[in-house]
Amino acid sequence: MFRKILLLLGICSAITMAGCSSLPDGSQKPFLQINSLTLAGPDQEPGFNIAFTMEHRSLEPLQIKEYKVDVFVNGTKAASHIEEPKDLLLKPGTPVKFKSFIKANLLNDVAAQSLQKSSYVVVDASCVITVVFDKDEDNYDFNPTGSFEGLISHV
């Protein structure tokens, strides 16, 4: 009798856990690499151009729920952005390159304009990108994070 109850509990637990995950069976953590971070050109709004590449080796496509970007200049947070794309699927086995403009939304006007107007400016910057495939806290380690640190300038 005790074994039957234990078996029933095990089956219920497996069904419950399998039903809670929004990831396909056998999913492998995607790879994320930041390729470049530059200041936006003088003719553009003050901000940053970011290029990154993603790839995964799972059997099924993975849906990107959101991606979060934080940019720091000289140790100060200069930009923060969250994008929630609609129906963006990452196909397996194919590297996909993304480019994004991130507005310098956390800098005051003078600092933002100095980054934009000074064509020879070079600053110490860092960037962190997290791409969210599953918002479930139990699977949060599955979501890849990439970082970049170095000197940046206009293209």
PDB file of C-alpha atoms in Angstrom:
ATOM      1  CA  MET A   1       0.000   0.000   0.000  1.00  0.00           C
ATOM      2  CA  PHE A   2       2.794   2.393   0.960  1.00  0.00           C
ATOM      3  CA  ARG A   3       4.591   1.716  -2.356  1.00  0.00           C
ATOM      4  CA  LYS A   4       1.445   2.490  -4.345  1.00  0.00           C
ATOM      5  CA  ILE A   5       1.007   5.825  -2.553  1.00  0.00           C
ATOM      6  CA  LEU A   6       4.673   6.675  -3.112  1.00  0.00           C
ATOM      7  CA  LEU A   7       4.400   5.741  -6.794  1.00  0.00           C
ATOM      8  CA  LEU A   8       1.241   7.823  -7.175  1.00  0.00           C
ATOM      9  CA  LEU A   9       2.939  10.829  -5.534  1.00  0.00           C
ATOM     10  CA  GLY A  10       5.938  10.447  -7.842  1.00  0.00           C
ATOM     11  CA  ILE A  11       3.732  10.356 -10.931  1.00  0.00           C
ATOM     12  CA  CYS A  12       1.752  13.414  -9.774  1.00  0.00           C
ATOM     13  CA  SER A  13       4.996  15.316  -9.091  1.00  0.00           C
ATOM     14  CA  ALA A  14       6.391  14.464 -12.526  1.00  0.00           C
ATOM     15  CA  ILE A  15       3.188  15.558 -14.266  1.00  0.00           C
ATOM     16  CA  THR A  16       3.068  18.801 -12.282  1.00  0.00           C
ATOM     17  CA  MET A  17       6.714  19.663 -12.939  1.00  0.00           C
ATOM     18  CA  ALA A  18       6.475  18.819 -16.647  1.00  0.00           C
ATOM     19  CA  GLY A  19       3.371  20.970 -17.014  1.00  0.00           C
ATOM     20  CA  CYS A  20       4.949  24.068 -15.426  1.00  0.00           C
ATOM     21  CA  SER A  21       7.919  24.480 -17.754  1.00  0.00           C
ATOM     22  CA  SER A  22       7.529  26.572 -20.884  1.00  0.00           C
ATOM     23  CA  LEU A  23      10.713  25.082 -22.343  1.00  0.00           C
ATOM     24  CA  PRO A  24      10.534  22.204 -24.839  1.00  0.00           C
ATOM     25  CA  ASP A  25      11.798  18.821 -23.647  1.00  0.00           C
ATOM     26  CA  GLY A  26      15.559  18.421 -23.981  1.00  0.00           C
ATOM     27  CA  SER A  27      16.229  22.150 -24.336  1.00  0.00           C
ATOM     28  CA  GLN A  28      19.854  23.205 -23.983  1.00  0.00           C
ATOM     29  CA  LYS A  29      20.972  26.599 -22.702  1.00  0.00           C
ATOM     30  CA  PRO A  30      21.536  29.003 -25.610  1.00  0.00           C
ATOM     31  CA  PHE A  31      24.877  30.672 -26.297  1.00  0.00           C
ATOM     32  CA  LEU A  32      25.029  34.496 -26.201  1.00  0.00           C
ATOM     33  CA  GLN A  33      27.975  36.642 -27.255  1.00  0.00           C
ATOM     34  CA  ILE A  34      28.156  40.437 -27.462  1.00  0.00           C
ATOM     35  CA  ASN A  35      29.979  41.260 -30.704  1.00  0.00           C
ATOM     36  CA  SER A  36      30.212  45.035 -30.383  1.00  0.00           C
ATOM     37  CA  LEU A  37      29.172  48.049 -28.357  1.00  0.00           C
ATOM     38  CA  THR A  38      29.615  51.510 -29.870  1.00  0.00           C
ATOM     39  CA  LEU A  39      28.337  55.006 -29.312  1.00  0.00           C
ATOM     40  CA  ALA A  40      25.550  56.020 -31.669  1.00  0.00           C
ATOM     41  CA  GLY A  41      26.626  58.343 -34.461  1.00  0.00           C
ATOM     42  CA  PRO A  42      26.530  62.146 -34.160  1.00  0.00           C
ATOM     43  CA  ASP A  43      23.408  62.317 -36.349  1.00  0.00           C
ATOM     44  CA  GLN A  44      21.483  59.924 -34.104  1.00  0.00           C
ATOM     45  CA  GLU A  45      19.804  60.202 -30.737  1.00  0.00           C
ATOM     46  CA  PRO A  46      22.278  59.818 -27.816  1.00  0.00           C
ATOM     47  CA  GLY A  47      22.710  56.132 -27.098  1.00  0.00           C
ATOM     48  CA  PHE A  48      24.498  52.923 -27.922  1.00  0.00           C
ATOM     49  CA  ASN A  49      24.526  50.448 -30.786  1.00  0.00           C
ATOM     50  CA  ILE A  50      24.825  46.855 -29.621  1.00  0.00           C
ATOM     51  CA  ALA A  51      25.352  43.773 -31.766  1.00  0.00           C
ATOM     52  CA  PHE A  52      25.108  40.284 -30.316  1.00  0.00           C
ATOM     53  CA  THR A  53      24.862  36.706 -31.562  1.00  0.00           C
ATOM     54  CA  MET A  54      22.756  33.860 -30.203  1.00  0.00           C
ATOM     55  CA  GLU A  55      22.692  30.156 -30.983  1.00  0.00           C
ATOM     56  CA  HIS A  56      21.285  27.010 -29.385  1.00  0.00           C
ATOM     57  CA  ARG A  57      21.481  23.300 -30.013  1.00  0.00           C
ATOM     58  CA  SER A  58      18.064  22.181 -28.783  1.00  0.00           C
ATOM     59  CA  LEU A  59      15.802  20.114 -31.014  1.00  0.00           C
ATOM     60  CA  GLU A  60      13.006  22.677 -31.207  1.00  0.00           C
ATOM     61  CA  PRO A  61      12.925  26.466 -31.718  1.00  0.00           C
ATOM     62  CA  LEU A  62      12.937  28.563 -28.535  1.00  0.00           C
ATOM     63  CA  GLN A  63      10.752  31.629 -28.121  1.00  0.00           C
ATOM     64  CA  ILE A  64      12.455  34.769 -26.822  1.00  0.00           C
ATOM     65  CA  LYS A  65      10.154  36.290 -24.195  1.00  0.00           C
ATOM     66  CA  GLU A  66      12.291  39.392 -23.535  1.00  0.00           C
ATOM     67  CA  TYR A  67      15.791  40.716 -23.450  1.00  0.00           C
ATOM     68  CA  LYS A  68      17.258  43.127 -20.936  1.00  0.00           C
ATOM     69  CA  VAL A  69      20.178  45.447 -21.633  1.00  0.00           C
ATOM     70  CA  ASP A  70      22.138  47.579 -19.158  1.00  0.00           C
ATOM     71  CA  VAL A  71      24.973  49.847 -20.320  1.00  0.00           C
ATOM     72  CA  PHE A  72      27.473  51.498 -17.986  1.00  0.00           C
ATOM     73  CA  VAL A  73      29.837  54.360 -18.854  1.00  0.00           C
ATOM     74  CA  ASN A  74      32.767  54.994 -16.512  1.00  0.00           C
ATOM     75  CA  GLY A  75      31.045  52.824 -13.911  1.00  0.00           C
ATOM     76  CA  THR A  76      27.749  54.768 -14.026  1.00  0.00           C
ATOM     77  CA  LYS A  77      24.586  53.181 -15.406  1.00  0.00           C
ATOM     78  CA  ALA A  78      23.873  55.123 -18.594  1.00  0.00           C
ATOM     79  CA  ALA A  79      21.108  53.074 -20.199  1.00  0.00           C
ATOM     80  CA  SER A  80      18.611  50.392 -19.324  1.00  0.00           C
ATOM     81  CA  HIS A  81      16.228  48.788 -21.770  1.00  0.00           C
ATOM     82  CA  ILE A  82      13.791  45.868 -21.783  1.00  0.00           C
ATOM     83  CA  GLU A  83      12.382  44.604 -25.075  1.00  0.00           C
ATOM     84  CA  GLU A  84       9.544  42.101 -25.333  1.00  0.00           C
ATOM     85  CA  PRO A  85       9.484  40.922 -28.960  1.00  0.00           C
ATOM     86  CA  LYS A  86       6.341  39.294 -30.302  1.00  0.00           C
ATOM     87  CA  ASP A  87       6.694  35.786 -31.739  1.00  0.00           C
ATOM     88  CA  LEU A  88      10.502  35.861 -32.028  1.00  0.00           C
ATOM     89  CA  LEU A  89      11.746  32.282 -32.358  1.00  0.00           C
ATOM     90  CA  LEU A  90      15.386  31.245 -32.184  1.00  0.00           C
ATOM     91  CA  LYS A  91      15.839  28.301 -34.564  1.00  0.00           C
ATOM     92  CA  PRO A  92      18.182  25.494 -33.508  1.00  0.00           C
ATOM     93  CA  GLY A  93      21.697  25.173 -34.897  1.00  0.00           C
ATOM     94  CA  THR A  94      21.735  28.526 -36.668  1.00  0.00           C
ATOM     95  CA  PRO A  95      23.618  31.534 -35.258  1.00  0.00           C
ATOM     96  CA  VAL A  96      21.398  34.617 -35.340  1.00  0.00           C
ATOM     97  CA  LYS A  97      22.818  38.138 -35.211  1.00  0.00           C
ATOM     98  CA  PHE A  98      20.874  40.902 -33.503  1.00  0.00           C
ATOM     99  CA  LYS A  99      21.471  44.644 -33.628  1.00  0.00           C
ATOM    100  CA  SER A 100      19.791  47.048 -31.283  1.00  0.00           C
ATOM    101  CA  PHE A 101      19.888  50.747 -30.486  1.00  0.00           C
ATOM    102  CA  ILE A 102      19.700  51.494 -26.766  1.00  0.00           C
ATOM    103  CA  LYS A 103      18.829  55.069 -25.855  1.00  0.00           C
ATOM    104  CA  ALA A 104      21.021  56.693 -23.167  1.00  0.00           C
ATOM    105  CA  ASN A 105      17.927  57.097 -20.988  1.00  0.00           C
ATOM    106  CA  LEU A 106      19.674  57.323 -17.606  1.00  0.00           C
ATOM    107  CA  LEU A 107      22.102  60.148 -18.409  1.00  0.00           C
ATOM    108  CA  ASN A 108      21.311  63.810 -17.929  1.00  0.00           C
ATOM    109  CA  ASP A 109      21.037  65.901 -21.097  1.00  0.00           C
ATOM    110  CA  VAL A 110      24.535  67.388 -20.857  1.00  0.00           C
ATOM    111  CA  ALA A 111      26.219  63.983 -20.478  1.00  0.00           C
ATOM    112  CA  ALA A 112      24.132  62.457 -23.262  1.00  0.00           C
ATOM    113  CA  GLN A 113      24.872  65.329 -25.632  1.00  0.00           C
ATOM    114  CA  SER A 114      28.599  65.173 -24.876  1.00  0.00           C
ATOM    115  CA  LEU A 115      28.641  61.497 -25.884  1.00  0.00           C
ATOM    116  CA  GLN A 116      26.786  62.307 -29.056  1.00  0.00           C
ATOM    117  CA  LYS A 117      28.487  65.553 -30.189  1.00  0.00           C
ATOM    118  CA  SER A 118      32.127  64.706 -29.410  1.00  0.00           C
ATOM    119  CA  SER A 119      33.145  62.657 -32.437  1.00  0.00           C
ATOM    120  CA  TYR A 120      36.560  61.763 -30.975  1.00  0.00           C
ATOM    121  CA  VAL A 121      35.336  60.718 -27.542  1.00  0.00           C
ATOM    122  CA  VAL A 122      36.465  57.326 -26.202  1.00  0.00           C
ATOM    123  CA  VAL A 123      34.883  56.064 -22.978  1.00  0.00           C
ATOM    124  CA  ASP A 124      35.267  53.079 -20.691  1.00  0.00           C
ATOM    125  CA  ALA A 125      32.014  51.142 -20.982  1.00  0.00           C
ATOM    126  CA  SER A 126      30.451  47.849 -20.062  1.00  0.00           C
ATOM    127  CA  CYS A 127      27.261  46.120 -21.065  1.00  0.00           C
ATOM    128  CA  VAL A 128      25.178  43.209 -19.775  1.00  0.00           C
ATOM    129  CA  ILE A 129      22.482  41.481 -21.838  1.00  0.00           C
ATOM    130  CA  THR A 130      20.124  38.819 -20.496  1.00  0.00           C
ATOM    131  CA  VAL A 131      17.816  37.029 -22.907  1.00  0.00           C
ATOM    132  CA  VAL A 132      14.789  35.488 -21.223  1.00  0.00           C
ATOM    133  CA  PHE A 133      13.308  32.300 -22.637  1.00  0.00           C
ATOM    134  CA  ASP A 134      11.606  31.168 -19.434  1.00  0.00           C
ATOM    135  CA  LYS A 135      10.404  33.493 -16.674  1.00  0.00           C
ATOM    136  CA  ASP A 136       9.964  30.616 -14.221  1.00  0.00           C
ATOM    137  CA  GLU A 137      12.364  31.096 -11.285  1.00  0.00           C
ATOM    138  CA  ASP A 138      13.242  27.385 -11.285  1.00  0.00           C
ATOM    139  CA  ASN A 139      14.521  27.645 -14.874  1.00  0.00           C
ATOM    140  CA  TYR A 140      16.030  31.137 -14.680  1.00  0.00           C
ATOM    141  CA  ASP A 141      19.589  29.751 -14.994  1.00  0.00           C
ATOM    142  CA  PHE A 142      18.590  28.594 -18.484  1.00  0.00           C
ATOM    143  CA  ASN A 143      18.427  32.221 -19.669  1.00  0.00           C
ATOM    144  CA  PRO A 144      21.809  33.244 -21.126  1.00  0.00           C
ATOM    145  CA  THR A 145      23.664  36.375 -20.044  1.00  0.00           C
ATOM    146  CA  GLY A 146      26.462  38.034 -21.973  1.00  0.00           C
ATOM    147  CA  SER A 147      28.781  40.830 -20.956  1.00  0.00           C
ATOM    148  CA  PHE A 148      31.222  43.219 -22.599  1.00  0.00           C
ATOM    149  CA  GLU A 149      33.763  45.572 -21.119  1.00  0.00           C
ATOM    150  CA  GLY A 150      36.177  47.901 -22.914  1.00  0.00           C
ATOM    151  CA  LEU A 151      36.787  51.236 -24.541  1.00  0.00           C
ATOM    152  CA  ILE A 152      34.127  52.365 -27.018  1.00  0.00           C
ATOM    153  CA  SER A 153      33.736  55.228 -29.471  1.00  0.00           C
ATOM    154  CA  HIS A 154      31.633  56.215 -32.465  1.00  0.00           C
ATOM    155  CA  VAL A 155      31.742  53.823 -35.412  1.00  0.00           C
TER     156      VAL A 155
END
